[in-house]
XYZ file of C-alpha atoms in Angstrom:
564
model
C 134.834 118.726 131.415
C 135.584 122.265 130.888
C 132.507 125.022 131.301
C 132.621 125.862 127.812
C 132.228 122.200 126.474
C 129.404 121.302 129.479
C 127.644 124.722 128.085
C 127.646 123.317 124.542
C 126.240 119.861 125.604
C 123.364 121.342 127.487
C 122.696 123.457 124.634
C 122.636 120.643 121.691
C 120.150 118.916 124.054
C 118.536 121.378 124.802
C 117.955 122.203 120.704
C 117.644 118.591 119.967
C 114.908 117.884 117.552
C 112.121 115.837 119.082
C 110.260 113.495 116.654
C 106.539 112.719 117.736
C 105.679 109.090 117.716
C 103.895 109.075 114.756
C 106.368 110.098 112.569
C 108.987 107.500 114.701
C 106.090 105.038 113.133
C 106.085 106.014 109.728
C 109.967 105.693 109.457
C 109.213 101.965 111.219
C 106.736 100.970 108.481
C 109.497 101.620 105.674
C 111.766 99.011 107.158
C 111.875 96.323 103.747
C 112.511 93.769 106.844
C 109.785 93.344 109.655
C 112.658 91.591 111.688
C 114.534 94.566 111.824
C 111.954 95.638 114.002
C 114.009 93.618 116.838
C 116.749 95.360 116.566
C 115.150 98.827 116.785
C 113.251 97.372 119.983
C 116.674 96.865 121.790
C 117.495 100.657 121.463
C 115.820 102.346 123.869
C 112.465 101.770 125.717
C 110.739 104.475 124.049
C 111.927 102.319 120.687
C 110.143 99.104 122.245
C 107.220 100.917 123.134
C 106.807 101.999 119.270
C 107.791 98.179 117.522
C 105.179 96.981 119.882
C 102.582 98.911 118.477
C 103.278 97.905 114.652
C 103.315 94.110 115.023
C 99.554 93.407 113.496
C 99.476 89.940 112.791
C 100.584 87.041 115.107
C 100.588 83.441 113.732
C 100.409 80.511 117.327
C 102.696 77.733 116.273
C 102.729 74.739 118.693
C 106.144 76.044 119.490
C 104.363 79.794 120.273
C 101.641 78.249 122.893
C 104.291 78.876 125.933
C 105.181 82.176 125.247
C 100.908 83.383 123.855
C 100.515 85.097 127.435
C 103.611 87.251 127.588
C 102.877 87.930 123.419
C 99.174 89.102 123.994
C 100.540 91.241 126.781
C 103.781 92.869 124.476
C 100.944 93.277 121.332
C 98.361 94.508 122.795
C 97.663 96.611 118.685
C 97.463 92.906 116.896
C 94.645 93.105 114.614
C 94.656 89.172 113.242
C 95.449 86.186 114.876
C 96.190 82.851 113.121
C 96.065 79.504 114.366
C 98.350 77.316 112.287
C 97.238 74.478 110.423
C 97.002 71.094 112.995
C 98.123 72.565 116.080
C 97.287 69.670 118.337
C 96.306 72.081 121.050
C 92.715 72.343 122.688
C 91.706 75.031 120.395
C 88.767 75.621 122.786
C 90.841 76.865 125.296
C 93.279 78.643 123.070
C 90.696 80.957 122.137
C 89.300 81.359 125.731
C 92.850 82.105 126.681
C 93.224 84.541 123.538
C 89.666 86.376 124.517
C 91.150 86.717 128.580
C 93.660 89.932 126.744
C 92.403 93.138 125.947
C 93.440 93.223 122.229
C 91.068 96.034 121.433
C 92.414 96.469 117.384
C 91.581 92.527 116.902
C 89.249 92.268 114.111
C 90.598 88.887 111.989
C 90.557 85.585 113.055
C 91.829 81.956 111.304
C 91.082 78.574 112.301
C 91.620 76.747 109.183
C 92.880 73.326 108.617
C 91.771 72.481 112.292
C 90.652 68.808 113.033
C 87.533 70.213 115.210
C 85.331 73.318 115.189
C 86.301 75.331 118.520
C 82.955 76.111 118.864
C 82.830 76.635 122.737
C 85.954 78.589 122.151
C 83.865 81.011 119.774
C 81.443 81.493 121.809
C 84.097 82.768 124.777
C 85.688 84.828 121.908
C 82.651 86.481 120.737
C 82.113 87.829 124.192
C 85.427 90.064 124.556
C 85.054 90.386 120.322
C 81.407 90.641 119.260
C 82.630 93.227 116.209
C 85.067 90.774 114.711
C 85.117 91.421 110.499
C 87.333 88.516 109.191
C 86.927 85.147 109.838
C 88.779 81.781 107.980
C 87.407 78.501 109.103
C 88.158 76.675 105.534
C 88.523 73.560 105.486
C 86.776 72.594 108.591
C 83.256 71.807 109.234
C 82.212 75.135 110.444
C 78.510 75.737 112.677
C 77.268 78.948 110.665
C 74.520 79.115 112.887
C 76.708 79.639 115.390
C 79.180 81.986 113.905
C 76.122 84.149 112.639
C 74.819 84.705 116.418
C 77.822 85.115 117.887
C 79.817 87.212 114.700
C 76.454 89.248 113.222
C 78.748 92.114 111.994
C 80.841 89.331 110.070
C 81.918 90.918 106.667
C 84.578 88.876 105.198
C 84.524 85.075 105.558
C 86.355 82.540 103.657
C 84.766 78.817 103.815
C 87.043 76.952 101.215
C 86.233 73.375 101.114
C 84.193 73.664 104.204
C 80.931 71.356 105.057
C 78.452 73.856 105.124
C 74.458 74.566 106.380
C 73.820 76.866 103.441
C 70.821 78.109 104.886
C 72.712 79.519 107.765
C 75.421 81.600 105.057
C 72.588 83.059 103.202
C 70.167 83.869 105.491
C 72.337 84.819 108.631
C 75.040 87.124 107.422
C 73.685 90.396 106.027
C 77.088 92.685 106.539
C 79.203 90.181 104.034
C 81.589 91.884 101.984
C 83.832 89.414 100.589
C 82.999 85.784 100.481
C 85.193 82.867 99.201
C 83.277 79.471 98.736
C 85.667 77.597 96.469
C 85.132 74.044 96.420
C 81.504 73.887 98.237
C 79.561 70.883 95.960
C 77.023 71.410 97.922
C 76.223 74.913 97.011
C 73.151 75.186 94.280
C 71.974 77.772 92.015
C 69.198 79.156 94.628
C 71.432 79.159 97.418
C 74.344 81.183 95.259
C 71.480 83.836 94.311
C 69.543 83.926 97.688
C 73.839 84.838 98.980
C 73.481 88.108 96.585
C 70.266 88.623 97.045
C 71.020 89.315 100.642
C 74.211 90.409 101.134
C 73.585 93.985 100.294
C 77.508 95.073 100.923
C 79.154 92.180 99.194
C 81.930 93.650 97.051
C 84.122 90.379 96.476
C 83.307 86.527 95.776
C 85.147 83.393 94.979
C 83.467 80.524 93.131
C 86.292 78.613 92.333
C 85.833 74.298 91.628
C 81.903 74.882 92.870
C 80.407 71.714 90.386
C 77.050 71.980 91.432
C 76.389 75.859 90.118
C 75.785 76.354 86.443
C 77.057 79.282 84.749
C 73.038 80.244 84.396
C 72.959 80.330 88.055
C 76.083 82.372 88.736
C 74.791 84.783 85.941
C 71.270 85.591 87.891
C 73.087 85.863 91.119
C 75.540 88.443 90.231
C 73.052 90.566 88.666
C 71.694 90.880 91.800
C 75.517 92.680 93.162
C 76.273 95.232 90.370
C 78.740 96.716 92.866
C 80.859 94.013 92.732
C 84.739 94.816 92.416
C 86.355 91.158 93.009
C 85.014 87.941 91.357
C 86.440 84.889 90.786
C 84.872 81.937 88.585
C 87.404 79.438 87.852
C 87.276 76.307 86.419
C 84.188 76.549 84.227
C 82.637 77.247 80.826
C 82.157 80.590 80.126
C 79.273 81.428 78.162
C 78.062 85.029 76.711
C 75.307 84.769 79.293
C 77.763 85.008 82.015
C 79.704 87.649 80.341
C 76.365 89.658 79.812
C 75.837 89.534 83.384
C 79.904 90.569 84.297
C 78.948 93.076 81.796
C 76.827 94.866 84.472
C 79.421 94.891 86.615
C 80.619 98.520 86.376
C 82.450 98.713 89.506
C 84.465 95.532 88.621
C 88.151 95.810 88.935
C 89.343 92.180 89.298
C 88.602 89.754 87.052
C 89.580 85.975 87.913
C 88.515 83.055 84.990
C 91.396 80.831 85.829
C 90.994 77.341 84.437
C 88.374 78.162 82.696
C 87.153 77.569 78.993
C 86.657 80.841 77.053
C 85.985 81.641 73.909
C 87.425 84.507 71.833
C 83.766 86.041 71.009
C 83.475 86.059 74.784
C 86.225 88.186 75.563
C 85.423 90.753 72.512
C 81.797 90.639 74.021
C 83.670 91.433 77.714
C 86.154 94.145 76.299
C 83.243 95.869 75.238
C 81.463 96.452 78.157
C 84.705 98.441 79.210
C 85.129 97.110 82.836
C 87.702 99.009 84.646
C 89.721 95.930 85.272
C 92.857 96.552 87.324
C 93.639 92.361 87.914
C 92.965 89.922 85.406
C 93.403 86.102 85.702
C 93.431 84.161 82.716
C 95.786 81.088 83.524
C 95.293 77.841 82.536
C 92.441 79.145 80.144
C 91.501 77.177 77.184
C 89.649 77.821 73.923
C 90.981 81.375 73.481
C 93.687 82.985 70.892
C 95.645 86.268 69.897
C 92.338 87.330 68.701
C 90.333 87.524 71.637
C 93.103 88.304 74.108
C 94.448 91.455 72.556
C 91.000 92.744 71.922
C 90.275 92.203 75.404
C 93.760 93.965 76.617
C 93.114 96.956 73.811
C 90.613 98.396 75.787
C 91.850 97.884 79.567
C 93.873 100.850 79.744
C 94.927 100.595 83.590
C 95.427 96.718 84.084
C 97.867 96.747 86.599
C 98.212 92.853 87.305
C 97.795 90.151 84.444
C 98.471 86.573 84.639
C 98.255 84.550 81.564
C 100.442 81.336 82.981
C 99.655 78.140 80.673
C 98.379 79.991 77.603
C 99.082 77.032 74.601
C 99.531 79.829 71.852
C 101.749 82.262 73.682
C 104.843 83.438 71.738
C 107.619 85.910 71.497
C 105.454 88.096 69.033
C 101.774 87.905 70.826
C 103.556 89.499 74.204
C 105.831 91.640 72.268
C 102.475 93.031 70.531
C 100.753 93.060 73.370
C 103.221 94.366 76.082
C 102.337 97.879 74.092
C 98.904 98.080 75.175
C 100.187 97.524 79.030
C 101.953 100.711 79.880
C 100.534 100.652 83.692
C 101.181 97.167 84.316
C 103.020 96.549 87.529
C 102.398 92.148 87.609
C 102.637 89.976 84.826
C 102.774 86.300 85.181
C 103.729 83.939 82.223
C 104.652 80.887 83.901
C 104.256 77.607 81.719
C 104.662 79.004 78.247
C 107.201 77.573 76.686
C 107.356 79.455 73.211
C 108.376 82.344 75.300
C 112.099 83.380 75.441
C 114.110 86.355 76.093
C 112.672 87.914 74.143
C 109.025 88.582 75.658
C 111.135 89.103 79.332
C 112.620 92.026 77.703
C 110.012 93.475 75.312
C 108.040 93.775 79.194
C 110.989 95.458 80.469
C 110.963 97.936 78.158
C 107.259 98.579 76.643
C 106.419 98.373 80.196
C 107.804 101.274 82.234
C 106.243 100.380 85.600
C 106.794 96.608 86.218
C 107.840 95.331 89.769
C 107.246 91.682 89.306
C 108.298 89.278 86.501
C 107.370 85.503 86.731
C 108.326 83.334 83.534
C 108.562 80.188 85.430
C 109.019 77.341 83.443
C 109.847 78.741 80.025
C 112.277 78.931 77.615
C 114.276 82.345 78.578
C 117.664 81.749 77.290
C 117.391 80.182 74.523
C 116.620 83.482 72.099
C 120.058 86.193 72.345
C 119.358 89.914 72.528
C 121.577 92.361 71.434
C 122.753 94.829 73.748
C 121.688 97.806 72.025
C 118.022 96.404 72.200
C 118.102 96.495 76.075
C 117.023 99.099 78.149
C 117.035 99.798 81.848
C 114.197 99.355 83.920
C 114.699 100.721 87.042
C 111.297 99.595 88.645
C 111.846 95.376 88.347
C 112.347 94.261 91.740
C 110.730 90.506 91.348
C 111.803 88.297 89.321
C 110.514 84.644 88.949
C 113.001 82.622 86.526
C 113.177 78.840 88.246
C 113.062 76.128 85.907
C 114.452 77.402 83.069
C 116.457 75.009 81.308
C 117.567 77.665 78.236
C 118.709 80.048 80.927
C 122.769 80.527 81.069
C 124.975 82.936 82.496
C 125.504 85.240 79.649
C 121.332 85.704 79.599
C 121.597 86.121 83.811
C 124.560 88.578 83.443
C 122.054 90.832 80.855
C 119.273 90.475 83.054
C 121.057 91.646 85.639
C 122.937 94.754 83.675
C 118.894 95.979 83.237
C 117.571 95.933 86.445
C 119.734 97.704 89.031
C 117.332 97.585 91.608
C 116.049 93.867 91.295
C 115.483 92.630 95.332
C 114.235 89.193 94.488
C 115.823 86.710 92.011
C 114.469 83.092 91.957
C 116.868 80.982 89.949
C 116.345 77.318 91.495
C 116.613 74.448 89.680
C 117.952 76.580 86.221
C 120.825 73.989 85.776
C 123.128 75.802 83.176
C 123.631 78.936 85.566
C 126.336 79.171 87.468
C 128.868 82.006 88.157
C 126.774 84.497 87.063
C 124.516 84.439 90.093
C 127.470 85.918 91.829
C 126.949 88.535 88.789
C 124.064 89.340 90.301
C 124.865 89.901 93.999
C 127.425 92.149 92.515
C 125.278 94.462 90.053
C 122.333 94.462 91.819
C 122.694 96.594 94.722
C 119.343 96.151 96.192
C 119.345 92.724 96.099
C 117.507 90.824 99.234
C 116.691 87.777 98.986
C 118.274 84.841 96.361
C 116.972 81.875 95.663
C 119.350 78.921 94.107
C 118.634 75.745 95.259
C 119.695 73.478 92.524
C 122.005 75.580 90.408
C 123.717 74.451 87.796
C 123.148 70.589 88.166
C 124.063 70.030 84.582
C 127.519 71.749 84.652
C 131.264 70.886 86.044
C 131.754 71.664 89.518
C 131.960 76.279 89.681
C 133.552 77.946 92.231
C 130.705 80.315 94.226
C 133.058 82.663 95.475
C 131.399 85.759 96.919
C 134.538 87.942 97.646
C 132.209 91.693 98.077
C 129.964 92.439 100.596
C 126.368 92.177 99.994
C 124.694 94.000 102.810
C 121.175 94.082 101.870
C 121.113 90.353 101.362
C 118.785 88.621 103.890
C 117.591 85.513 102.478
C 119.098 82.875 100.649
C 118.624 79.255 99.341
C 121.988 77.004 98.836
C 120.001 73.908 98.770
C 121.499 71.171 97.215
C 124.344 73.174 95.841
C 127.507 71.459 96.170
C 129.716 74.057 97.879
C 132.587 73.733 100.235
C 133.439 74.867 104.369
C 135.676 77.877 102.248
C 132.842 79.132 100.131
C 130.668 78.843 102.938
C 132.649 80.919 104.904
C 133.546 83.296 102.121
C 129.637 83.930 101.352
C 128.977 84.726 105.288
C 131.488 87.317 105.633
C 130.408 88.970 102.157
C 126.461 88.520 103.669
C 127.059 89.285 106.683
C 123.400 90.192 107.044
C 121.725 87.323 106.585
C 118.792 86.766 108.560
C 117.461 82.847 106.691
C 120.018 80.191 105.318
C 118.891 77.307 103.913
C 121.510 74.461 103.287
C 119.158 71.423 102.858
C 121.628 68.595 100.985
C 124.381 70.187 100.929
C 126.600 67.308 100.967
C 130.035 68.946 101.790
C 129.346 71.433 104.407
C 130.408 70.405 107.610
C 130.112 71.312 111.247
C 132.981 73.554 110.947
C 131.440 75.195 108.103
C 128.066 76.089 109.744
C 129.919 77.427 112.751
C 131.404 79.904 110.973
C 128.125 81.040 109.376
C 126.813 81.247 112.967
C 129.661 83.480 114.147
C 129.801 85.643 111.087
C 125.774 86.110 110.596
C 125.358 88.320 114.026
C 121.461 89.067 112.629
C 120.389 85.175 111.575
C 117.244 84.287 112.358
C 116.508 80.893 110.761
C 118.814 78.342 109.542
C 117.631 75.214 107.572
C 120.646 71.824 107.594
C 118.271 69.121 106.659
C 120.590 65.984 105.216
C 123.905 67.911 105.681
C 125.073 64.337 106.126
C 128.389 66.200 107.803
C 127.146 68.431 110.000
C 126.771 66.642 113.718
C 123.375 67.375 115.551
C 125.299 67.881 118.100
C 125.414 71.611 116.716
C 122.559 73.020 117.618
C 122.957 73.224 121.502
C 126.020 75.041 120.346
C 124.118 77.584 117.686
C 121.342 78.212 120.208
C 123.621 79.710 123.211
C 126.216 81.490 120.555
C 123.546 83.141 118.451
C 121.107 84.652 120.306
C 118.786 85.818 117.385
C 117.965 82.530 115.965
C 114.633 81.183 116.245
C 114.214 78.751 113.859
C 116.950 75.869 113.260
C 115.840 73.109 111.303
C 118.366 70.015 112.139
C 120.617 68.103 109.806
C 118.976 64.790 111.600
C 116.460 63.957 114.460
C 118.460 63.154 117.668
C 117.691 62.246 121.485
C 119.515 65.041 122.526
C 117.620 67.436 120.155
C 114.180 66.136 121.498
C 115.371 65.836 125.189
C 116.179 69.828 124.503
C 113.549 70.990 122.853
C 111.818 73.003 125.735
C 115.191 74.156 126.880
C 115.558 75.525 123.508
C 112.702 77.398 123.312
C 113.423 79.238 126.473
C 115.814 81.129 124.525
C 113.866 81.748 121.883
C 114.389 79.421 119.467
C 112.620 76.457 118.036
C 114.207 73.184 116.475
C 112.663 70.858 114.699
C 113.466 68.669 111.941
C 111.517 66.973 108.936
């Protein structure tokens, strides 16, 4: 190298900008894609060093148990730790094992939907984490005693359909902030108030499908909590008693009465207290109409989430009418109403400037045509929740998609008039992550899916039971080249040809699901483990010796098979 040109290189390093680490960690926590993380971590050490820190929550699959030491080791910033559901390990030990690390951010644990209480393994884990704040032991048949000696600075703790010694909940664990008690019959009307009574700090409580507390009872108790933000009473009558008492609730921001029978009186009565409600839950509610609803909505000026799936009356003109009072809403959910049509999807769009998340499962969008010049662009949509719409066509998907230019979600499984225009989509939608479109267009003639443009945002996406070919197949994973989770469950014509071509042209998959791809040879996965190193997750077309004799093998390169 000349001297000039070896002066100029020491110089640019010399004037390189250095980045501390915690801005390196704020550009990390942007990635839309936590498994992009992986790919940063192969950089550099310094990189590694930095994705190590921002993994926070690690979920022990039986699959996981081999590789738990070297994981507690790499995470040593993991602030929750799940157990999943049946793990048919010695949980005891697991948690001994767990407590051995020094994980000095943990502060959440879950041991749901275990088959025993681990309750020598608590006591080992309360040792190296006496300060632990979250714990989930729901359905299991949880030793509160226990849990309040050995947890005393407990403050969230979620007990669903757990066999409980109530005297041990209400008596033993002062620091409570949220508690969620849904489906405890054995919870009365003194132990519910003695809770509230004691529980000084509790901000949040769930009381859904609790049959032995009257409405009287949850009245009194609450009354005792007026700084209550989060409650949830579903599946009850609600009187104007209880509303009196959620009256009182000036700090109350989320509102839950799902299931629930309601009368219009009591929501004028609850509109008037002026609440300031940023979540309210009203699905499934009965005894309610326009009346009460809009009275309700007139006066919650920054409800941000509303879900009003099931409602019998709904129609095009109550949520046109009523998507003008919601100018800050970000979540609305109107699942189940079948009166609804295209109409209500875009009256949101439009009378609602800041909405992320649409969900009209289940209803009749399609069936009602908009003009064009009635449609306006909503840049904010990025959610939206249209399965099971049997109105829906492609000239209604084409619109939706001409509207909302940065949609990154589109579930459209099981919508069987829509076809060609979910390619539409992919195409106008330049954001667009993750698809969903298992069962598309069942009731039409056989549609070319060609995909003929790259899509390189594209990470997830559901083919199920979608009858496309090898050549489609292929065409769709060099157009989505980034995929990192393919599911092909019953997809009768793909064959092994077709999924090796998918595995050579998806460098960045992760997960592939080939349940009853009839065609495809089990045989395959030996072959997808070694040439694509980033998988982890294959679920196989069909059980096999040779998939069960490999199993271990498998997961030595980091990648776990199973198959349903």
């Amino acid at each position: 190298m000349p001297p000039s040109s070896s002066k100029n290189s020491r110089y640019h390093q010399q004037w390189q900008p250095h980045l501390p680490d915690e801005c390196w960690e704020s550009i990390f926590k942007h990635l839309t894609n936590p498994h992009d993380l992986e790919s940063l971590s192969l950089v550099s050490r310094h990189f590694l060093s930095l994705s190590n820190r921002l993994l926070t929550h690690l979920t022990v699959y039986p699959h996981t148990l081999p590789l738990l030491p070297a994981l507690l080791r790499r995470f040593t910033t993991l602030t929750t730790i799940k157990l999943a559901p049946y793990i048919k390990a010695d949980i005891d030990a697991l948690l001994s094992q767990i407590a051995s690390f020094d994980l000095p951010s943990l502060h959440s644990l879950d041991v749901s939907h275990q088959d025993t209480f681990p309750s020598h393994g608590l006591r080992q884990f309360s040792q190296k984490f006496p300060t632990l704040k979250s714990l989930n032991c729901s359905h299991t048949d949880p030793d509160l005693v226990l849990i309040a000696e050995c947890f005393p600075n407990l403050e969230e703790i979620d007990l669903t359909d757990a066999d409980l010694q109530v005297k041990a909940l209400t008596s033993g664990l002062k620091k409570l902030r949220k508690v969620d008690l849904s489906g405890i019959y054995n919870f009365r009307d003194s132990s519910i108030f003695t809770l509230c009574l004691n529980c000084v700090s509790l901000e949040a409580l769930v009381l859904d499908d609790t049959g032995s507390l009257s409405e009287i009872g949850i009245a009194n108790a609450i009354r005792q909590r007026p700084q209550l933000r989060s409650l949830a009473v579903r599946g009850d009558n609600v009187t104007l008693e209880l509303i009196d008492s959620l009256v009182s609730l000036k700090c109350l921001t989320c509102l839950d009465l799902s299931h629930s029978t309601i009368s219009d009186d009591a929501l004028c009565a609850l509109a008037d207290g002026v609440l300031p409600l940023r979540e309210l839950s009203l699905g499934d509610c009965s005894g309610y109409q326009y009346s009460g609803i809009s009275c309700l909505l007139r006066m919650c000026n920054n409800l941000q989430h509303l879900d009003l799936q099931d409602t019998e009356f709904l129609n095009d003109e109550c949520v046109i009418e009523l998507s003008l009072l919601l100018a800050n809403l970000n979540v609305v959910k109107l699942g189940g109403n079948k009166n609804l049509t295209d109409l209500s999807l875009f009256a949101i769009m439009h009378n609602c400037p800041l909405i992320t998340e649409i969900r009209m499962e289940r209803t009749s969008v399609g069936k009602q045509k908009v003009e064009e010049d009635c449609l306006a662009v909503n840049s904010h949509v990025k959610f939206l929740y249209l399965a099971c719409n049997s109105c829906l066509n492609d000239e209604s998907v084409k619109m939706i998609a001409s509207v909302c230019p940065n949609l990154e979600m589109m579930d459209l499984s099981c919508c069987k008039r829509v076809s060609k225009s979910a390619v539409e989509v992919l195409w106008r939608c330049c954001k667009i992550q993750r698809m969903d479109l298992a069962c598309l267009g069942h009731q039409l003639s056989q549609f070319q899916f060609q995909v003929n443009f790259e899509v390189p945002t594209l990470f997830m996406l559901n083919l199920s039971r979608l009858s496309i070919s090898n050549d489609e197949l292929s065409l769709i994973s060099k157009s989505c080249y980034k995929l990192k989770e393919l599911k092909l469950d019953y997809c009768d014509k793909i064959t092994t040809s077709g999924v090796k071509q998918v595995v050579k042209n998806c460098k960045q998959l992760r997960m592939i699901s080939l349940y009853y791809c009839k065609k495809v040879s089990s045989d395959i996965v030996s072959w997808m483990v070694l040439a694509r190193p980033s998988l982890r997750k294959i679920i196989a077309p069909r059980s096999s010796r040779h998939i069960v004799d490999q199993r271990d093998h498998f997961l030595r390169h980091g990648c776990f098979v199973e198959w349903i």
